[in-house]
Amino acid sequence: MRILIIEDDTQAAAAMAKGLEDAGHESQMAEDGLAGLNAARDGKFDVLVVDRMMPKLNGVQVVETLRREGDQTPVLFLSALGEVGDRVEGLKAGGDDYLVKPYAFAELIARVEALSRRRETGSVSTVLKVGDLEMDLIGRTVHRAGTEIDLQPREFQLLEFLMRHANQSVTRTMLLEKVWEYHFDPQTNVIDVHISRLRSKIDKGFPRAMLQTVRGAGYRLEA
Amino acid sequence: MRLPSLFRTTAFRLTLLFLALFAAAAAAFLAYIYVATAGEVNRQADTEVQRELVSLKTVYAQGGVDELNRAIIERAAGEKPFLYLLMKEDGETISGNIAETPVEPKTAPEARAAFRVRMTDPDGNVVRRSAWGRQVKFDQGELLFVGTDVGEARFYVIRLVRAIWGAGVLVIVLGLGFGLLLSRNVSRSMAGLNAVVAEVEKGDLHARARVRGVGDEYDELAGGLNAMLDRLERLMGGLRHAGDAIAHDLRSPLTRLRARLEAALIEVDRGEIDPTQALEQALEDADGVLKTFNAVLAISRLQAAGAPDQQVFDPADLGTDIAELYEALCEDKAIDFKAEIARGLSMRGNREFLAQALSNLLDNAIKYTPEGGAVMLRVRSRASGDIEFSVTDTGPGVAETDRARVVQRFVRLDNSRNQPGVGLGLSLVAAVAEAHGGRLELAEGPGSYQGSGPGLRAALVFPPAG
């Protein structure tokens, strides 16, 4: 995957590039908004990681310009500003996700990968399949190896998200944001409890556990 | 000397302005009275003179100049006489009680004149008085001037004008005095407020204006100023406290982090421990520091700027979401969880911060409630119309004397030392409540339950939307 990092803090950008490289992605860096905009126009990137505050052109201006020109490359905003208003502003400008500094690499990589995946699965399918797990989005049913699994509505949403991002790490924060649609920071790991409930439903009694815990990152649904 | 500055006050300037307006109005009024009364005096005199002329013309018509001459001599000797002068065609005097006609030229056939006449008053003094008269010419060429003394009437007009002038001067003097008094009072009221502002400018945030309790606009201003200073002082205190708190609370974990890294460096060097493990521990410590920092920052921002992005929403939706999120956690810990959520209410607020606050309360409740205990989330409307979110647990509770204290930053009660946390949870909840115009109320829970108790009942109370 090719990722463009538009960030004026070159040390942070280099560390990020290193982290992405270790995760198997190729990245290019731009030091300011204008250079970033030009690079984004020229190159074919799968995801843009854009800092909010930069010299020449700020992140929001870069993304607004790209969107006006019809460029729909997924954008992950990075910002030291953690307030809700900033997040809303970033998403309104055409950003697809928002990450507050300082962040964990695992979080960054999980979100970047989730963004690129979103574009790949552009087609509308009514059935999701991961390994022997099958989800019927219309009938709201889930089967594993032919056995029906009974899920609560929220468990269904949680599994749907995991299936859409199968074989990718997803973090607890991402789950709270995308499944529950809250952006706060719980003191305890409430998400873990929900995951373990789901796990007991989809993995119990099957020879192989699909829902894996990724140390220091979150969870991964493996095919 | 205070006087010069007194002259610069707004009250005094307004007084001057009004006095100037009054003086102009009074002058116009005087001028009008003068013109009106003086004109009336002359008009009346003219009427009398004309009547006398008509009467004398009749005499002339019947008896000619001789009869007229006799009539004039007769009438001039009468009481309160007119002024007469009968002349030949060339202006030579025939008879009369004035020496010469005031009309110019003397032989004018038809003329009117206002003039002054020298007269002898009853005491024998010679006085000059105003007079008014007309001159006519008869068929045979004789000229007759008849005038009348208007001095007395004029005198009254002049006296009237003088009286009004005097009153005007009196009003202006009184007005000036009153204005000075007024502006001195105003200055005195303002001086108190200005002194407070000067004190604050010098850096003393404790200075407060005196509210006299009269309820006038100065009291209102003083009250407003004091309220502003109270808030400013609280904010400054909060900021200073936040700074101290960050410094204090970050110092120990940062020191720990540093020590751990230093020790790890030595141990890894000697091949005693796995570098990955040391780094993971360091990372965890760093995350802890960041979490504390974020919480302190969030509290300070809420206190300084209030809650951003407030929207009207149904508190039941928030309650249901959070209940669903935490129900599993309770079940996991064998705590009985119940949610009682009233529908159809409406409030205004920032959904994220309120979710964070409720989550903190539930985190606390679950943390302190032992296995087999109970936690309850309730969303309802109070009789007063306020919206209440409450979380009740059956943990040990908080003693009444400690309730105010646990809300403060970094305060951890002794029995919570062995629990995770830094002591910012309830501070953040209270800050969220205040940022929405609400409050956090802590009370005793349901009492003894399954060997634990009395529990804690934490309620977030908000005004309803609209």
XYZ file of C-alpha atoms in Angstrom:
689
model
C 0.000 0.000 0.000
C 1.285 3.478 -0.838
C 0.808 6.128 1.785
C 1.542 9.861 1.611
C 2.458 11.481 4.918
C 1.919 15.244 4.916
C 3.454 16.384 8.192
C 5.760 19.306 9.035
C 7.353 17.515 11.988
C 9.918 15.564 9.949
C 11.093 13.446 12.868
C 7.577 12.306 13.640
C 6.981 11.725 9.906
C 10.151 9.624 9.609
C 9.159 7.515 12.620
C 5.717 7.069 11.121
C 7.194 6.056 7.753
C 9.386 3.522 9.524
C 6.410 2.088 11.378
C 4.374 1.815 8.170
C 7.297 0.206 6.377
C 7.586 -2.410 9.125
C 3.905 -3.123 8.623
C 4.632 -3.706 4.941
C 3.602 -0.372 3.443
C 5.403 2.052 1.226
C 5.316 5.705 2.165
C 6.338 9.118 0.918
C 6.704 12.285 2.990
C 5.850 15.938 2.339
C 6.993 18.688 4.700
C 4.264 21.250 4.188
C 0.759 21.636 2.876
C 1.709 22.894 -0.565
C 4.302 20.156 -1.212
C 1.790 17.665 0.123
C -0.940 18.901 -2.194
C 1.352 18.627 -5.224
C 2.543 15.165 -4.218
C -1.040 14.034 -3.686
C -1.980 15.349 -7.158
C 0.932 13.580 -8.875
C 1.208 10.250 -7.126
C -1.156 7.415 -6.819
C -1.643 6.881 -3.109
C -3.957 4.578 -1.278
C -4.200 6.713 1.856
C -3.155 10.251 2.802
C -2.101 10.950 6.386
C -2.498 14.704 6.851
C -1.457 16.837 9.799
C -3.910 19.631 10.665
C -1.463 22.423 11.415
C 1.215 23.044 8.812
C 2.977 25.961 7.133
C 1.817 27.324 3.730
C -1.409 25.330 3.510
C -3.026 23.716 6.524
C -4.337 20.164 6.437
C -7.973 21.152 6.086
C -7.170 23.387 3.106
C -5.172 20.613 1.418
C -8.003 18.111 1.754
C -10.676 20.618 0.746
C -8.686 21.424 -2.406
C -8.208 17.747 -3.268
C -11.889 16.988 -2.753
C -12.858 19.945 -4.932
C -10.645 18.546 -7.668
C -12.474 15.234 -7.420
C -9.722 13.306 -5.635
C -11.386 10.777 -3.309
C -8.253 9.199 -1.792
C -9.050 8.321 1.857
C -7.639 10.839 4.335
C -6.627 10.302 7.944
C -6.257 13.597 9.797
C -3.645 13.885 12.511
C -3.909 16.598 15.077
C -2.689 17.691 18.435
C -6.023 19.374 18.884
C -8.213 16.796 20.518
C -11.447 18.661 20.839
C -14.680 17.431 19.381
C -15.133 20.582 17.330
C -11.828 20.000 15.563
C -12.756 16.458 14.714
C -16.086 17.540 13.246
C -14.361 20.283 11.241
C -11.802 17.806 9.874
C -14.436 15.301 8.844
C -16.559 18.030 7.247
C -13.581 19.141 5.162
C -13.505 15.677 3.587
C -11.384 13.686 6.026
C -12.364 10.051 6.539
C -10.901 9.492 9.985
C -9.251 11.485 12.722
C -6.434 10.586 15.064
C -5.229 12.692 17.950
C -1.528 13.069 18.743
C 0.193 11.447 20.505
C -0.935 8.154 19.040
C 0.254 4.558 19.199
C 1.676 3.123 15.962
C -0.699 0.221 16.257
C -3.602 2.679 16.274
C -2.243 4.593 13.281
C -1.574 1.490 11.217
C -4.918 -0.069 12.094
C -6.719 3.078 10.992
C -4.707 3.509 7.802
C -5.379 -0.083 6.847
C -9.052 0.265 7.678
C -9.265 3.288 5.385
C -7.629 1.574 2.422
C -9.845 -1.469 2.895
C -12.901 0.704 2.804
C -12.081 1.808 -0.705
C -11.411 -1.706 -1.943
C -14.786 -2.979 -0.844
C -16.684 -0.393 -2.739
C -19.190 -2.880 -4.127
C -22.363 -3.395 -2.148
C -22.647 -6.983 -1.023
C -25.428 -8.365 1.120
C -23.387 -11.271 2.451
C -20.035 -11.034 4.215
C -17.782 -14.085 4.291
C -14.649 -14.614 6.345
C -13.381 -18.171 6.420
C -16.280 -20.355 7.468
C -18.088 -17.411 9.023
C -20.969 -15.994 7.012
C -23.071 -12.915 7.722
C -26.323 -12.139 5.927
C -26.755 -8.384 6.179
C -30.376 -8.450 5.034
C -31.615 -11.412 7.003
C -29.496 -10.284 9.973
C -28.249 -13.840 10.505
C -24.783 -15.252 11.149
C -23.624 -18.799 10.482
C -20.330 -20.460 11.218
C -19.714 -23.697 9.361
C -23.446 -24.027 8.876
C -24.363 -23.497 12.542
C -26.501 -20.459 13.220
C -25.100 -18.077 15.823
C -27.538 -15.972 17.790
C -26.263 -12.402 18.283
C -27.584 -9.322 20.024
C -27.957 -6.284 17.727
C -24.781 -4.637 19.026
C -22.845 -7.888 18.788
C -24.008 -8.138 15.205
C -22.677 -4.625 14.477
C -19.412 -5.440 16.213
C -18.949 -8.610 14.188
C -19.902 -6.805 10.985
C -17.159 -4.252 11.585
C -14.634 -6.983 12.362
C -15.638 -8.909 9.247
C -15.366 -5.854 7.037
C -11.842 -5.444 8.392
C -10.974 -9.118 8.502
C -7.293 -9.998 8.826
C -6.579 -6.446 10.016
C -5.912 -5.186 13.482
C -8.629 -2.994 14.880
C -8.109 -1.088 18.110
C -10.470 -0.685 21.054
C -10.814 3.016 20.367
C -11.759 2.279 16.750
C -14.437 -0.154 17.920
C -15.875 2.349 20.405
C -15.886 4.995 17.664
C -17.188 2.962 14.757
C -19.548 0.553 16.498
C -20.818 2.581 19.442
C -20.125 5.968 17.862
C -18.590 7.505 20.953
C -15.237 9.242 21.077
C -14.484 9.246 24.754
C -11.791 7.427 26.622
C -13.137 4.811 29.044
C -11.049 4.175 32.141
C -11.745 0.456 32.030
C -11.696 -1.748 28.976
C -15.410 -2.042 28.445
C -14.751 -3.101 24.859
C -12.791 -6.164 25.985
C -15.870 -7.516 27.727
C -17.979 -7.174 24.597
C -15.282 -8.820 22.515
C -15.007 -11.737 24.912
C -18.796 -12.210 24.778
C -18.694 -12.207 20.999
C -15.749 -14.539 21.030
C -17.580 -17.026 23.205
C -20.398 -17.049 20.667
C -18.435 -17.378 17.440
C -15.420 -19.406 18.573
C -16.755 -21.667 21.320
C -17.051 -25.250 20.158
C -15.042 -24.664 17.008
C -11.571 -26.103 16.566
C -9.987 -22.768 15.589
C -10.440 -19.382 17.266
C -11.020 -16.662 14.657
C -11.169 -13.630 16.939
C -7.589 -13.019 18.010
C -6.206 -10.554 20.531
C -3.321 -8.551 19.094
C -0.990 -7.557 21.890
C -0.566 -3.838 22.302
C -3.030 -3.112 19.498
C -6.467 -4.673 19.785
C -8.161 -7.481 17.942
C -8.120 -9.239 14.612
C -10.649 -11.499 12.961
C -8.676 -14.143 11.076
C -10.076 -16.131 8.218
C -7.742 69.784 44.385
C -10.561 67.650 43.019
C -12.434 70.410 41.267
C -10.717 70.342 37.866
C -11.310 66.592 37.488
C -14.856 67.179 38.690
C -15.433 69.489 35.738
C -14.397 66.685 33.413
C -17.013 64.253 34.683
C -19.861 63.200 32.451
C -22.461 64.229 35.010
C -21.087 67.754 35.143
C -20.839 68.012 31.382
C -24.436 66.898 31.078
C -25.435 69.508 33.654
C -23.654 72.201 31.633
C -25.305 71.033 28.455
C -28.753 71.132 30.019
C -28.093 74.555 31.543
C -27.010 75.876 28.157
C -30.177 74.475 26.604
C -32.231 75.989 29.397
C -30.561 79.401 28.990
C -31.188 79.380 25.253
C -34.828 78.449 25.783
C -35.222 81.109 28.481
C -33.691 83.771 26.220
C -36.058 82.879 23.407
C -38.955 82.943 25.852
C -37.921 86.351 27.161
C -37.547 87.777 23.703
C -40.998 86.554 22.826
C -42.570 88.008 25.987
C -40.817 91.308 25.407
C -41.877 91.631 21.805
C -45.394 90.504 22.549
C -46.026 92.771 25.549
C -44.196 95.776 24.185
C -46.106 95.492 20.923
C -49.360 95.215 22.841
C -48.588 98.347 24.850
C -47.943 100.309 21.664
C -51.043 98.907 19.988
C -53.240 99.914 22.908
C -51.710 103.384 23.012
C -52.324 103.723 19.298
C -55.989 102.804 19.707
C -56.409 105.476 22.384
C -54.595 108.053 20.284
C -56.773 107.302 17.297
C -59.948 107.578 19.341
C -58.786 111.000 20.606
C -57.947 112.026 17.059
C -61.418 111.044 15.850
C -62.950 113.077 18.679
C -60.781 116.121 17.825
C -61.531 115.764 14.117
C -65.240 116.005 14.980
C -64.524 119.180 16.941
C -62.608 120.596 13.970
C -65.364 119.640 11.561
C -67.942 121.436 13.680
C -66.064 124.475 14.853
C -62.928 124.793 12.753
C -59.448 125.512 14.023
C -60.567 127.942 16.754
C -62.877 125.419 18.353
C -60.163 122.788 18.034
C -57.657 125.102 19.659
C -59.997 125.676 22.583
C -60.692 121.957 22.957
C -56.993 121.204 23.012
C -56.245 123.785 25.643
C -59.138 122.443 27.686
C -58.148 118.865 27.330
C -54.452 119.503 27.969
C -55.398 120.841 31.338
C -57.451 117.747 32.185
C -56.423 114.780 34.239
C -54.084 112.248 32.618
C -53.917 114.264 29.427
C -52.803 113.249 26.006
C -49.911 115.074 24.470
C -51.136 117.627 21.952
C -49.507 119.883 19.464
C -51.509 121.944 17.007
C -49.451 123.557 14.291
C -49.927 125.759 11.350
C -49.214 124.378 7.918
C -45.587 125.451 8.132
C -45.084 123.783 11.517
C -45.431 126.882 13.689
C -47.042 126.007 17.011
C -50.574 127.167 17.628
C -51.157 125.393 20.914
C -50.317 122.202 22.787
C -48.528 120.752 25.786
C -45.358 119.621 24.023
C -42.751 121.906 22.498
C -42.382 120.258 19.146
C -43.595 117.297 17.178
C -41.372 114.171 17.278
C -42.347 113.414 13.708
C -39.751 113.844 10.983
C -40.193 115.896 8.898
C -42.176 118.151 11.178
C -44.773 118.977 8.529
C -45.484 115.367 7.529
C -49.189 115.060 6.731
C -49.631 111.557 8.090
C -47.122 109.958 10.423
C -46.644 107.824 13.521
C -43.831 107.975 16.012
C -42.491 106.362 19.121
C -40.567 108.947 21.076
C -39.416 110.080 24.453
C -40.848 113.073 26.188
C -39.564 115.258 28.982
C -42.185 115.652 31.662
C -42.571 117.023 35.114
C -43.893 114.535 37.613
C -46.151 115.521 40.521
C -43.109 116.089 42.753
C -41.670 118.564 40.300
C -38.886 116.329 39.002
C -38.244 116.292 35.317
C -38.457 112.769 33.898
C -38.166 111.354 30.416
C -40.788 108.858 29.460
C -41.626 106.780 26.437
C -44.532 107.911 24.343
C -46.398 107.029 21.214
C -48.330 109.294 18.862
C -49.807 110.122 15.468
C -49.830 113.284 13.387
C -52.560 114.246 10.957
C -53.160 117.146 8.582
C -56.514 118.919 8.367
C -58.272 120.195 5.251
C -57.119 123.780 5.893
C -53.521 122.743 6.248
C -53.213 122.713 10.056
C -51.217 119.877 11.569
C -52.239 118.069 14.716
C -50.081 115.684 16.697
C -51.669 113.567 19.435
C -49.578 111.307 21.576
C -49.841 109.357 24.740
C -47.473 108.416 27.491
C -46.682 104.672 27.465
C -43.976 104.947 30.059
C -45.929 103.323 32.828
C -46.965 100.260 30.829
C -43.406 99.952 29.528
C -42.114 100.151 32.987
C -44.125 97.086 33.933
C -42.868 95.200 30.906
C -39.308 96.045 31.864
C -39.882 94.952 35.418
C -41.373 91.681 34.225
C -38.400 91.040 31.947
C -36.003 91.856 34.753
C -37.799 89.438 37.087
C -37.604 86.677 34.539
C -33.918 87.402 33.966
C -33.323 87.213 37.670
C -35.139 83.900 37.922
C -33.059 82.602 35.008
C -29.809 83.550 36.666
C -31.000 81.943 39.880
C -31.878 78.730 38.038
C -28.480 78.657 36.340
C -26.619 79.192 39.591
C -28.704 76.543 41.349
C -28.310 74.201 38.376
C -24.547 74.585 38.397
C -24.420 73.888 42.115
C -26.712 70.904 41.781
C -24.697 69.602 38.824
C -21.489 69.844 40.806
C -23.081 67.997 43.693
C -24.424 65.318 41.358
C -21.141 64.809 39.553
C -19.330 64.628 42.880
C -21.681 61.860 43.972
C -21.251 60.024 40.683
C -17.483 60.448 40.849
C -17.492 59.108 44.346
C -19.449 56.022 43.230
C -17.171 55.545 40.259
C -14.042 56.146 42.304
C -14.750 52.966 44.289
C -15.138 50.925 41.119
C -12.084 52.534 39.536
C -10.033 51.769 42.622
C -11.005 48.102 42.334
C -10.100 48.022 38.661
C -6.748 49.649 39.434
C -6.096 47.108 42.195
C -6.887 44.236 39.841
C -4.694 45.773 37.171
C -1.864 45.801 39.673
C -2.410 42.079 40.085
C -4.576 41.803 43.172
C -7.446 39.568 42.071
C -8.949 39.601 45.554
C -10.076 43.226 45.295
C -13.866 43.590 45.276
C -16.142 46.562 44.780
C -18.454 47.585 47.620
C -22.126 46.974 46.885
C -24.057 49.566 48.872
C -27.331 47.717 48.641
C -29.214 50.648 47.133
C -29.884 48.591 44.042
C -28.984 51.382 41.618
C -26.960 50.973 38.455
C -23.691 51.437 40.348
C -24.613 48.544 42.599
C -25.450 46.557 39.508
C -22.098 47.435 37.958
C -20.270 46.640 41.193
C -22.120 43.317 41.433
C -21.272 42.496 37.821
C -17.645 43.470 38.359
C -17.451 41.294 41.464
C -19.051 38.325 39.703
C -16.578 38.751 36.850
C -13.675 38.908 39.280
C -14.962 35.846 41.134
C -15.037 33.873 37.911
C -11.666 35.230 36.854
C -10.163 34.324 40.192
C -11.668 30.858 40.033
C -10.332 30.408 36.516
C -6.900 31.691 37.440
C -6.955 29.455 40.480
C -8.075 26.584 38.300
C -5.333 27.261 35.803
C -2.705 27.600 38.482
C -4.070 24.492 40.114
C -4.085 22.660 36.790
C -0.500 23.728 36.189
C 0.500 22.635 39.687
C -1.475 19.449 39.314
C 0.106 18.597 35.981
C 3.554 19.382 37.326
C 2.880 17.414 40.486
C 1.142 14.463 38.959
C 3.368 14.170 35.939
C 6.493 14.475 38.004
C 6.098 11.163 39.791
C 5.197 8.997 36.770
C 7.844 10.766 34.691
C 10.408 10.142 37.409
C 9.288 6.524 37.568
C 9.521 6.228 33.792
C 12.979 7.705 33.768
C 14.214 5.504 36.609
C 12.757 2.429 34.953
C 14.453 3.275 31.659
C 17.758 3.895 33.391
C 17.561 0.635 35.330
C 16.484 -1.220 32.195
C 19.447 0.187 30.285
C 21.843 -1.242 32.869
C 20.015 -4.548 33.113
C 19.735 -4.990 29.367
C 23.407 -4.100 29.111
C 24.241 -6.908 31.521
C 21.930 -9.216 29.635
C 19.731 -9.635 32.711
C 16.378 -8.771 31.140
C 14.619 -8.803 27.817
C 14.786 -5.337 26.207
C 11.283 -5.750 24.733
C 9.773 -6.193 28.165
C 11.532 -3.072 29.459
C 10.365 -1.031 26.502
C 6.793 -2.272 26.831
C 6.753 -1.257 30.473
C 8.143 2.163 29.552
C 5.471 2.571 26.873
C 2.755 1.702 29.376
C 4.137 4.287 31.797
C 4.228 6.896 29.038
C 0.587 6.150 28.167
C -0.342 6.624 31.805
C 1.318 10.038 31.816
C -0.528 11.030 28.650
C -3.855 9.887 30.048
C -3.375 12.043 33.142
C -2.294 14.964 31.021
C -5.338 14.646 28.739
C -7.739 14.454 31.667
C -6.285 17.538 33.370
C -6.349 19.399 30.064
C -9.968 18.420 29.388
C -11.014 19.639 32.837
C -9.235 22.970 32.406
C -10.770 23.492 28.960
C -14.253 22.686 30.187
C -13.828 25.114 33.060
C -12.406 27.845 30.885
C -14.558 27.586 27.765
C -17.561 25.420 28.669
C -18.708 22.453 26.640
C -18.298 22.811 22.859
C -20.783 21.690 20.174
C -23.867 21.471 22.324
C -26.908 19.912 20.745
C -30.425 19.072 21.842
C -30.893 15.338 22.293
C -32.921 12.718 24.130
C -31.005 11.701 27.289
C -32.642 8.270 27.039
C -30.561 7.497 23.917
C -27.347 8.304 25.758
C -28.486 6.346 28.826
C -29.396 3.302 26.713
C -26.078 3.350 24.845
C -23.997 3.627 27.986
C -26.101 1.057 29.847
C -25.570 -1.385 27.011
C -21.840 -0.663 27.000
C -21.455 -1.281 30.736
C -23.969 -4.056 31.291
C -21.498 -6.621 29.981
C -18.781 -5.335 32.289
C -21.088 -5.709 35.314
C -22.079 -9.196 34.289
C -18.426 -10.066 33.950
C -17.826 -8.982 37.529
C -21.002 -10.688 38.810
C -22.585 -7.355 39.638
C -26.326 -7.022 39.218
C -26.900 -4.196 36.715
C -30.181 -2.399 36.207
C -31.105 0.577 34.058
C -34.244 2.665 34.513
C -34.492 5.085 31.644
C -37.322 7.559 31.194
C -38.166 8.347 27.579
C -39.240 11.518 25.862
C -37.021 13.970 27.740
C -34.908 16.585 26.061
C -31.713 18.291 27.074
C -28.905 20.280 25.556
C -25.273 19.272 25.734
C -22.181 17.747 24.244
C -22.881 14.041 23.781
C -19.219 12.994 23.970
C -18.472 14.770 27.233
C -21.700 13.551 28.810
C -20.908 10.004 27.706
C -17.454 10.391 29.217
C -18.963 11.628 32.487
C -21.482 8.786 32.708
C -18.767 6.318 31.776
C -16.563 7.654 34.573
C -19.392 7.282 37.096
C -20.089 3.710 35.963
C -16.378 2.875 35.920
C -16.149 4.075 39.509
C -19.307 2.260 40.573
C -18.113 -1.027 39.083
C -14.608 -0.531 40.434
C -15.777 -0.115 44.027
C -18.739 -2.492 44.095
C -17.770 -5.953 45.271
C -18.885 -9.132 43.523
C -22.530 -9.876 44.116
C -23.294 -6.180 44.558
C -25.585 -4.045 42.420
C -25.206 -1.011 40.157
C -28.081 0.980 38.795
C -28.222 3.621 36.082
C -31.241 5.862 36.093
C -32.291 8.635 33.701
C -35.316 10.632 34.753
C -36.842 14.036 35.064
C -37.050 15.579 38.516
C -40.135 17.348 39.796
C -38.297 20.626 39.146
C -38.002 19.674 35.455
C -34.248 19.087 35.757
C -32.821 16.057 33.955
C -31.069 13.603 36.231
C -28.616 10.854 35.335
C -27.791 8.860 38.422
C -25.507 5.942 39.112
C -26.056 4.078 42.367
C -23.777 1.360 43.656
C -23.553 -0.840 46.740
C -19.858 -0.301 47.355
C -18.442 1.250 50.519
C -19.690 4.722 49.541
C -18.073 8.021 50.427
C -18.390 9.494 53.910
C -20.339 12.744 53.970
C -17.274 14.657 55.146
C -15.265 13.440 52.140
C -17.865 14.100 49.427
C -16.745 17.629 48.616
C -13.134 16.506 48.621
C -13.364 13.526 46.250
C -14.463 15.852 43.460
C -11.198 17.789 43.680
C -8.347 16.921 41.397
C -6.029 14.114 42.357
C -7.845 13.455 45.599
C -7.949 9.745 46.318
C -9.431 8.421 49.517
C -7.338 6.038 51.545
C -9.456 3.031 50.736
C -8.997 3.600 47.000
C -5.204 3.671 46.990
C -4.970 0.093 45.871
C -7.382 0.673 42.970
C -6.163 1.888 39.580
C -6.759 5.521 38.701
C -5.223 8.903 39.351
C -8.099 10.716 41.016
C -9.347 12.747 38.069
C -12.520 10.823 37.220
C -14.955 12.676 39.459
C -13.225 16.020 38.840
C -13.899 15.549 35.144
C -17.520 14.555 35.837
C -18.020 17.688 37.946
C -16.365 19.834 35.261
C -18.660 18.342 32.589
C -21.712 19.004 34.784
C -20.712 22.624 35.426
C -19.872 23.223 31.772
C -23.514 22.349 30.996
C -24.962 24.541 33.730
C -25.576 21.468 35.846
C -24.044 19.913 38.957
C -22.769 16.666 40.415
C -24.518 15.496 43.567
C -23.066 12.788 45.753
C -25.250 11.033 48.318
C -25.460 7.849 50.277
C -26.502 4.737 48.362
C -29.230 2.223 49.256
C -27.574 1.199 52.543
C -26.158 -2.157 53.525
C -26.402 -4.746 50.733
C -24.909 -8.226 50.618
C -22.404 -7.401 53.319
C -21.302 -4.173 51.693
C -22.556 -0.657 51.783
C -23.879 1.910 52.263
C -23.050 2.619 48.630
C -22.821 5.830 46.679
C -25.425 7.623 44.639
C -23.842 9.996 42.123
C -26.289 12.185 40.228
C -25.631 14.478 37.284
C -28.338 17.116 37.263
C -28.920 19.323 34.214
C -31.472 21.938 33.309
C -33.870 20.726 30.571
C -33.530 22.014 27.002
C -35.274 25.238 26.029
